[in-house]
Amino acid sequence: MPRVVERSEHTPIPIQKSDLPAGDAVYFCRCGLSKNAPFCDGSHKKTLHEQSGKLYRYEERAGNLEPVLIRIENAPSTEGVGAQ
């Protein structure tokens, strides 16, 4: 079933090596595009061109995620939604 997942972050959450029992630092995905969720796989780099106030959908084409700009007329503002 298709769904829209709103994300506003373009970078992963770093977990420092000192926070882990052993091993290297890890990064948790915040963009929603990682194929290795909950871990970051670098897919957020595709979101860096996004413009504020625009809605994008990412579709897989020939094995690559490609952005599609969704045009919404008279969409309600989401400014301040989720703010704490």
Short mmCIF file of N, CA, C and O in Angstrom, two decimals:
data_model
loop_
_atom_site.label_atom_id
_atom_site.label_comp_id
_atom_site.label_asym_id
_atom_site.label_seq_id
_atom_site.Cartn_x
_atom_site.Cartn_y
_atom_site.Cartn_z
N MET A 1 0.84 -1.17 0.00
CA MET A 1 0.00 0.00 0.00
C MET A 1 0.89 1.23 0.00
O MET A 1 1.79 1.35 0.82
N PRO A 2 0.66 2.18 -0.89
CA PRO A 2 1.46 3.40 -0.91
C PRO A 2 1.18 4.25 0.33
O PRO A 2 0.08 4.24 0.87
N ARG A 3 2.18 4.96 0.76
CA ARG A 3 2.01 5.86 1.89
C ARG A 3 3.00 6.99 1.77
O ARG A 3 4.02 6.86 1.11
N VAL A 4 2.70 8.09 2.40
CA VAL A 4 3.60 9.24 2.43
C VAL A 4 4.18 9.30 3.84
O VAL A 4 3.45 9.26 4.82
N VAL A 5 5.50 9.34 3.91
CA VAL A 5 6.19 9.47 5.19
C VAL A 5 6.90 10.81 5.17
O VAL A 5 7.77 11.04 4.33
N GLU A 6 6.49 11.72 6.04
CA GLU A 6 7.11 13.03 6.06
C GLU A 6 8.40 12.98 6.85
O GLU A 6 8.42 12.51 7.98
N ARG A 7 9.46 13.46 6.25
CA ARG A 7 10.77 13.55 6.89
C ARG A 7 11.31 14.93 6.62
O ARG A 7 11.16 15.46 5.53
N SER A 8 11.96 15.49 7.59
CA SER A 8 12.54 16.81 7.37
C SER A 8 14.05 16.79 7.56
O SER A 8 14.71 17.78 7.29
N GLU A 9 14.58 15.69 8.00
CA GLU A 9 16.02 15.60 8.24
C GLU A 9 16.72 15.07 6.99
O GLU A 9 16.20 14.24 6.27
N HIS A 10 17.92 15.57 6.79
CA HIS A 10 18.72 15.15 5.63
C HIS A 10 20.02 14.50 6.06
O HIS A 10 20.89 14.26 5.24
N THR A 11 20.17 14.26 7.34
CA THR A 11 21.40 13.65 7.85
C THR A 11 21.05 12.57 8.86
O THR A 11 20.01 12.64 9.51
N PRO A 12 21.91 11.59 9.01
CA PRO A 12 21.64 10.52 9.98
C PRO A 12 21.98 10.96 11.41
O PRO A 12 22.63 11.98 11.62
N ILE A 13 21.54 10.16 12.37
CA ILE A 13 21.89 10.38 13.78
C ILE A 13 23.15 9.59 14.06
O ILE A 13 23.15 8.36 13.95
N PRO A 14 24.25 10.25 14.42
CA PRO A 14 25.48 9.49 14.73
C PRO A 14 25.44 8.95 16.16
O PRO A 14 24.98 9.63 17.08
N ILE A 15 25.87 7.74 16.32
CA ILE A 15 26.05 7.13 17.63
C ILE A 15 27.56 6.96 17.79
O ILE A 15 28.20 6.26 17.01
N GLN A 16 28.12 7.63 18.75
CA GLN A 16 29.57 7.66 18.92
C GLN A 16 30.12 6.33 19.41
O GLN A 16 29.44 5.58 20.11
N LYS A 17 31.32 6.06 19.01
CA LYS A 17 32.00 4.82 19.37
C LYS A 17 32.00 4.63 20.89
O LYS A 17 31.84 3.53 21.39
N SER A 18 32.16 5.72 21.64
CA SER A 18 32.20 5.62 23.09
C SER A 18 30.84 5.19 23.68
O SER A 18 30.77 4.73 24.81
N ASP A 19 29.76 5.36 22.90
CA ASP A 19 28.43 4.95 23.35
C ASP A 19 28.16 3.47 23.10
O ASP A 19 27.16 2.93 23.57
N LEU A 20 29.04 2.82 22.34
CA LEU A 20 28.84 1.42 21.98
C LEU A 20 29.75 0.53 22.82
O LEU A 20 30.85 0.92 23.19
N PRO A 21 29.31 -0.69 23.10
CA PRO A 21 30.15 -1.60 23.88
C PRO A 21 31.48 -1.90 23.19
O PRO A 21 32.51 -1.96 23.81
N ALA A 22 31.44 -2.07 21.88
CA ALA A 22 32.65 -2.33 21.10
C ALA A 22 32.34 -2.08 19.63
O ALA A 22 31.20 -2.17 19.21
N GLY A 23 33.34 -1.74 18.86
CA GLY A 23 33.14 -1.56 17.43
C GLY A 23 33.16 -0.11 17.01
O GLY A 23 33.45 0.78 17.79
N ASP A 24 32.83 0.11 15.76
CA ASP A 24 32.86 1.45 15.17
C ASP A 24 31.57 2.21 15.45
O ASP A 24 30.58 1.66 15.91
N ALA A 25 31.59 3.49 15.13
CA ALA A 25 30.39 4.32 15.23
C ALA A 25 29.37 3.84 14.21
O ALA A 25 29.72 3.32 13.15
N VAL A 26 28.10 3.99 14.53
CA VAL A 26 27.02 3.66 13.61
C VAL A 26 26.14 4.88 13.44
O VAL A 26 26.17 5.81 14.25
N TYR A 27 25.33 4.88 12.39
CA TYR A 27 24.45 6.01 12.09
C TYR A 27 23.05 5.48 11.84
O TYR A 27 22.87 4.51 11.10
N PHE A 28 22.06 6.14 12.46
CA PHE A 28 20.67 5.77 12.26
C PHE A 28 20.03 6.70 11.24
O PHE A 28 20.20 7.91 11.29
N CYS A 29 19.27 6.12 10.32
CA CYS A 29 18.62 6.86 9.24
C CYS A 29 17.53 7.78 9.78
O CYS A 29 16.76 7.39 10.65
N ARG A 30 17.47 9.01 9.22
CA ARG A 30 16.38 9.94 9.54
C ARG A 30 15.67 10.40 8.28
O ARG A 30 14.67 11.11 8.37
N CYS A 31 16.16 10.02 7.10
CA CYS A 31 15.52 10.48 5.86
C CYS A 31 14.41 9.54 5.40
O CYS A 31 13.56 9.92 4.62
N GLY A 32 14.42 8.29 5.87
CA GLY A 32 13.40 7.34 5.49
C GLY A 32 13.67 6.60 4.20
O GLY A 32 12.84 5.83 3.74
N LEU A 33 14.83 6.79 3.60
CA LEU A 33 15.13 6.17 2.31
C LEU A 33 16.09 4.98 2.40
O LEU A 33 16.28 4.28 1.42
N SER A 34 16.69 4.74 3.54
CA SER A 34 17.69 3.69 3.67
C SER A 34 17.10 2.31 3.38
O SER A 34 16.01 1.98 3.84
N LYS A 35 17.83 1.52 2.62
CA LYS A 35 17.45 0.13 2.37
C LYS A 35 17.98 -0.77 3.48
O LYS A 35 17.75 -1.96 3.46
N ASN A 36 18.69 -0.18 4.42
CA ASN A 36 19.28 -0.92 5.53
C ASN A 36 18.75 -0.38 6.86
O ASN A 36 19.45 -0.35 7.85
N ALA A 37 17.49 0.08 6.86
CA ALA A 37 16.89 0.67 8.06
C ALA A 37 16.95 -0.30 9.23
O ALA A 37 16.81 -1.50 9.03
N PRO A 38 17.21 0.19 10.42
CA PRO A 38 17.23 1.59 10.83
C PRO A 38 18.57 2.26 10.61
O PRO A 38 18.76 3.41 11.02
N PHE A 39 19.51 1.59 9.99
CA PHE A 39 20.85 2.14 9.80
C PHE A 39 20.94 2.95 8.51
O PHE A 39 20.28 2.65 7.52
N CYS A 40 21.77 3.97 8.53
CA CYS A 40 22.00 4.82 7.37
C CYS A 40 22.80 4.07 6.31
O CYS A 40 23.76 3.38 6.62
N ASP A 41 22.39 4.21 5.04
CA ASP A 41 23.17 3.65 3.93
C ASP A 41 23.62 4.74 2.96
O ASP A 41 24.09 4.44 1.87
N GLY A 42 23.48 6.00 3.37
CA GLY A 42 23.92 7.11 2.52
C GLY A 42 22.85 7.64 1.57
O GLY A 42 23.09 8.59 0.83
N SER A 43 21.66 7.04 1.58
CA SER A 43 20.59 7.48 0.67
C SER A 43 20.17 8.92 0.89
O SER A 43 19.62 9.55 -0.01
N HIS A 44 20.42 9.47 2.09
CA HIS A 44 20.04 10.86 2.38
C HIS A 44 20.71 11.85 1.45
O HIS A 44 20.23 12.95 1.25
N LYS A 45 21.81 11.45 0.84
CA LYS A 45 22.52 12.36 -0.07
C LYS A 45 21.64 12.75 -1.26
O LYS A 45 21.83 13.81 -1.84
N LYS A 46 20.66 11.90 -1.58
CA LYS A 46 19.75 12.21 -2.68
C LYS A 46 18.76 13.31 -2.30
O LYS A 46 18.11 13.87 -3.15
N THR A 47 18.64 13.64 -1.00
CA THR A 47 17.66 14.62 -0.55
C THR A 47 18.25 16.03 -0.41
O THR A 47 17.52 16.97 -0.13
N LEU A 48 19.54 16.18 -0.58
CA LEU A 48 20.19 17.46 -0.32
C LEU A 48 19.75 18.58 -1.25
O LEU A 48 19.87 19.74 -0.91
N HIS A 49 19.22 18.25 -2.41
CA HIS A 49 18.76 19.26 -3.38
C HIS A 49 17.33 19.74 -3.09
O HIS A 49 16.87 20.71 -3.69
N GLU A 50 16.62 19.08 -2.18
CA GLU A 50 15.22 19.40 -1.95
C GLU A 50 15.04 20.85 -1.48
O GLU A 50 15.82 21.35 -0.70
N GLN A 51 13.99 21.46 -1.99
CA GLN A 51 13.66 22.83 -1.62
C GLN A 51 12.65 22.82 -0.49
O GLN A 51 11.73 22.00 -0.47
N SER A 52 12.80 23.74 0.44
CA SER A 52 11.87 23.87 1.55
C SER A 52 10.47 24.17 1.03
O SER A 52 10.30 24.92 0.07
N GLY A 53 9.47 23.55 1.63
CA GLY A 53 8.09 23.79 1.22
C GLY A 53 7.62 22.95 0.06
O GLY A 53 6.47 23.06 -0.35
N LYS A 54 8.48 22.11 -0.49
CA LYS A 54 8.11 21.23 -1.60
C LYS A 54 7.97 19.81 -1.07
O LYS A 54 8.61 19.42 -0.11
N LEU A 55 7.14 19.02 -1.72
CA LEU A 55 6.92 17.64 -1.34
C LEU A 55 7.52 16.73 -2.41
O LEU A 55 7.25 16.91 -3.60
N TYR A 56 8.34 15.80 -1.99
CA TYR A 56 9.01 14.89 -2.91
C TYR A 56 8.62 13.45 -2.60
O TYR A 56 8.42 13.08 -1.44
N ARG A 57 8.54 12.65 -3.64
CA ARG A 57 8.34 11.20 -3.51
C ARG A 57 9.55 10.57 -4.21
O ARG A 57 10.01 11.07 -5.23
N TYR A 58 10.06 9.50 -3.66
CA TYR A 58 11.20 8.82 -4.26
C TYR A 58 10.75 7.49 -4.82
O TYR A 58 10.11 6.70 -4.13
N GLU A 59 11.05 7.26 -6.09
CA GLU A 59 10.67 6.04 -6.77
C GLU A 59 11.92 5.30 -7.21
O GLU A 59 12.90 5.93 -7.62
N GLU A 60 11.86 3.99 -7.14
CA GLU A 60 12.99 3.19 -7.59
C GLU A 60 12.87 2.98 -9.09
O GLU A 60 11.85 2.51 -9.58
N ARG A 61 13.91 3.38 -9.81
CA ARG A 61 13.95 3.23 -11.26
C ARG A 61 15.30 2.65 -11.64
O ARG A 61 16.33 3.25 -11.34
N ALA A 62 15.28 1.51 -12.25
CA ALA A 62 16.52 0.83 -12.67
C ALA A 62 17.48 0.66 -11.49
O ALA A 62 18.67 0.83 -11.63
N GLY A 63 16.92 0.35 -10.32
CA GLY A 63 17.74 0.10 -9.15
C GLY A 63 18.20 1.34 -8.40
O GLY A 63 18.91 1.24 -7.41
N ASN A 64 17.82 2.53 -8.87
CA ASN A 64 18.21 3.78 -8.21
C ASN A 64 16.98 4.52 -7.72
O ASN A 64 15.94 4.51 -8.37
N LEU A 65 17.12 5.19 -6.57
CA LEU A 65 16.03 6.03 -6.08
C LEU A 65 16.09 7.37 -6.79
O LEU A 65 17.12 8.02 -6.81
N GLU A 66 14.98 7.75 -7.40
CA GLU A 66 14.91 9.01 -8.13
C GLU A 66 13.81 9.88 -7.51
O GLU A 66 12.71 9.41 -7.26
N PRO A 67 14.09 11.18 -7.28
CA PRO A 67 13.07 12.05 -6.70
C PRO A 67 12.03 12.46 -7.73
O PRO A 67 12.34 12.67 -8.89
N VAL A 68 10.78 12.56 -7.27
CA VAL A 68 9.68 13.06 -8.09
C VAL A 68 9.03 14.17 -7.28
O VAL A 68 8.58 13.95 -6.16
N LEU A 69 9.01 15.38 -7.82
CA LEU A 69 8.37 16.51 -7.13
C LEU A 69 6.87 16.36 -7.25
O LEU A 69 6.34 16.18 -8.34
N ILE A 70 6.18 16.40 -6.12
CA ILE A 70 4.73 16.30 -6.11
C ILE A 70 4.18 17.71 -5.99
O ILE A 70 4.51 18.43 -5.05
N ARG A 71 3.38 18.10 -6.94
CA ARG A 71 2.80 19.45 -6.91
C ARG A 71 1.44 19.38 -6.22
O ARG A 71 0.57 18.64 -6.62
N ILE A 72 1.30 20.17 -5.18
CA ILE A 72 0.04 20.21 -4.44
C ILE A 72 -0.43 21.65 -4.41
O ILE A 72 0.27 22.53 -3.92
N GLU A 73 -1.61 21.88 -4.96
CA GLU A 73 -2.20 23.22 -4.98
C GLU A 73 -2.95 23.45 -3.67
O GLU A 73 -3.68 22.57 -3.20
N ASN A 74 -2.77 24.62 -3.08
CA ASN A 74 -3.49 25.00 -1.87
C ASN A 74 -3.33 23.99 -0.73
O ASN A 74 -4.28 23.70 -0.01
N ALA A 75 -2.16 23.42 -0.61
CA ALA A 75 -1.91 22.47 0.47
C ALA A 75 -1.83 23.20 1.79
O ALA A 75 -1.31 24.31 1.86
N PRO A 76 -2.35 22.59 2.85
CA PRO A 76 -2.23 23.23 4.16
C PRO A 76 -0.78 23.28 4.60
O PRO A 76 -0.01 22.39 4.28
N SER A 77 -0.41 24.29 5.31
CA SER A 77 0.95 24.45 5.79
C SER A 77 1.23 23.45 6.90
O SER A 77 0.38 23.20 7.74
N THR A 78 2.43 22.87 6.88
CA THR A 78 2.83 21.97 7.95
C THR A 78 3.84 22.65 8.85
O THR A 78 4.46 22.02 9.70
N GLU A 79 4.01 23.96 8.67
CA GLU A 79 4.95 24.71 9.49
C GLU A 79 4.56 24.61 10.96
O GLU A 79 3.41 24.82 11.33
N GLY A 80 5.51 24.23 11.77
CA GLY A 80 5.28 24.13 13.20
C GLY A 80 4.71 22.79 13.63
O GLY A 80 4.63 22.49 14.80
N VAL A 81 4.32 21.93 12.66
CA VAL A 81 3.81 20.62 13.01
C VAL A 81 4.95 19.77 13.52
O VAL A 81 6.01 19.70 12.93
N GLY A 82 4.75 19.13 14.63
CA GLY A 82 5.78 18.28 15.21
C GLY A 82 6.80 19.03 16.02
O GLY A 82 7.71 18.45 16.58
N ALA A 83 6.69 20.35 16.09
CA ALA A 83 7.64 21.13 16.89
C ALA A 83 7.41 20.85 18.36
O ALA A 83 6.28 20.67 18.80
N GLN A 84 8.49 20.82 19.08
CA GLN A 84 8.37 20.54 20.52
C GLN A 84 8.80 21.70 21.33
O GLN A 84 9.60 22.47 21.00
#
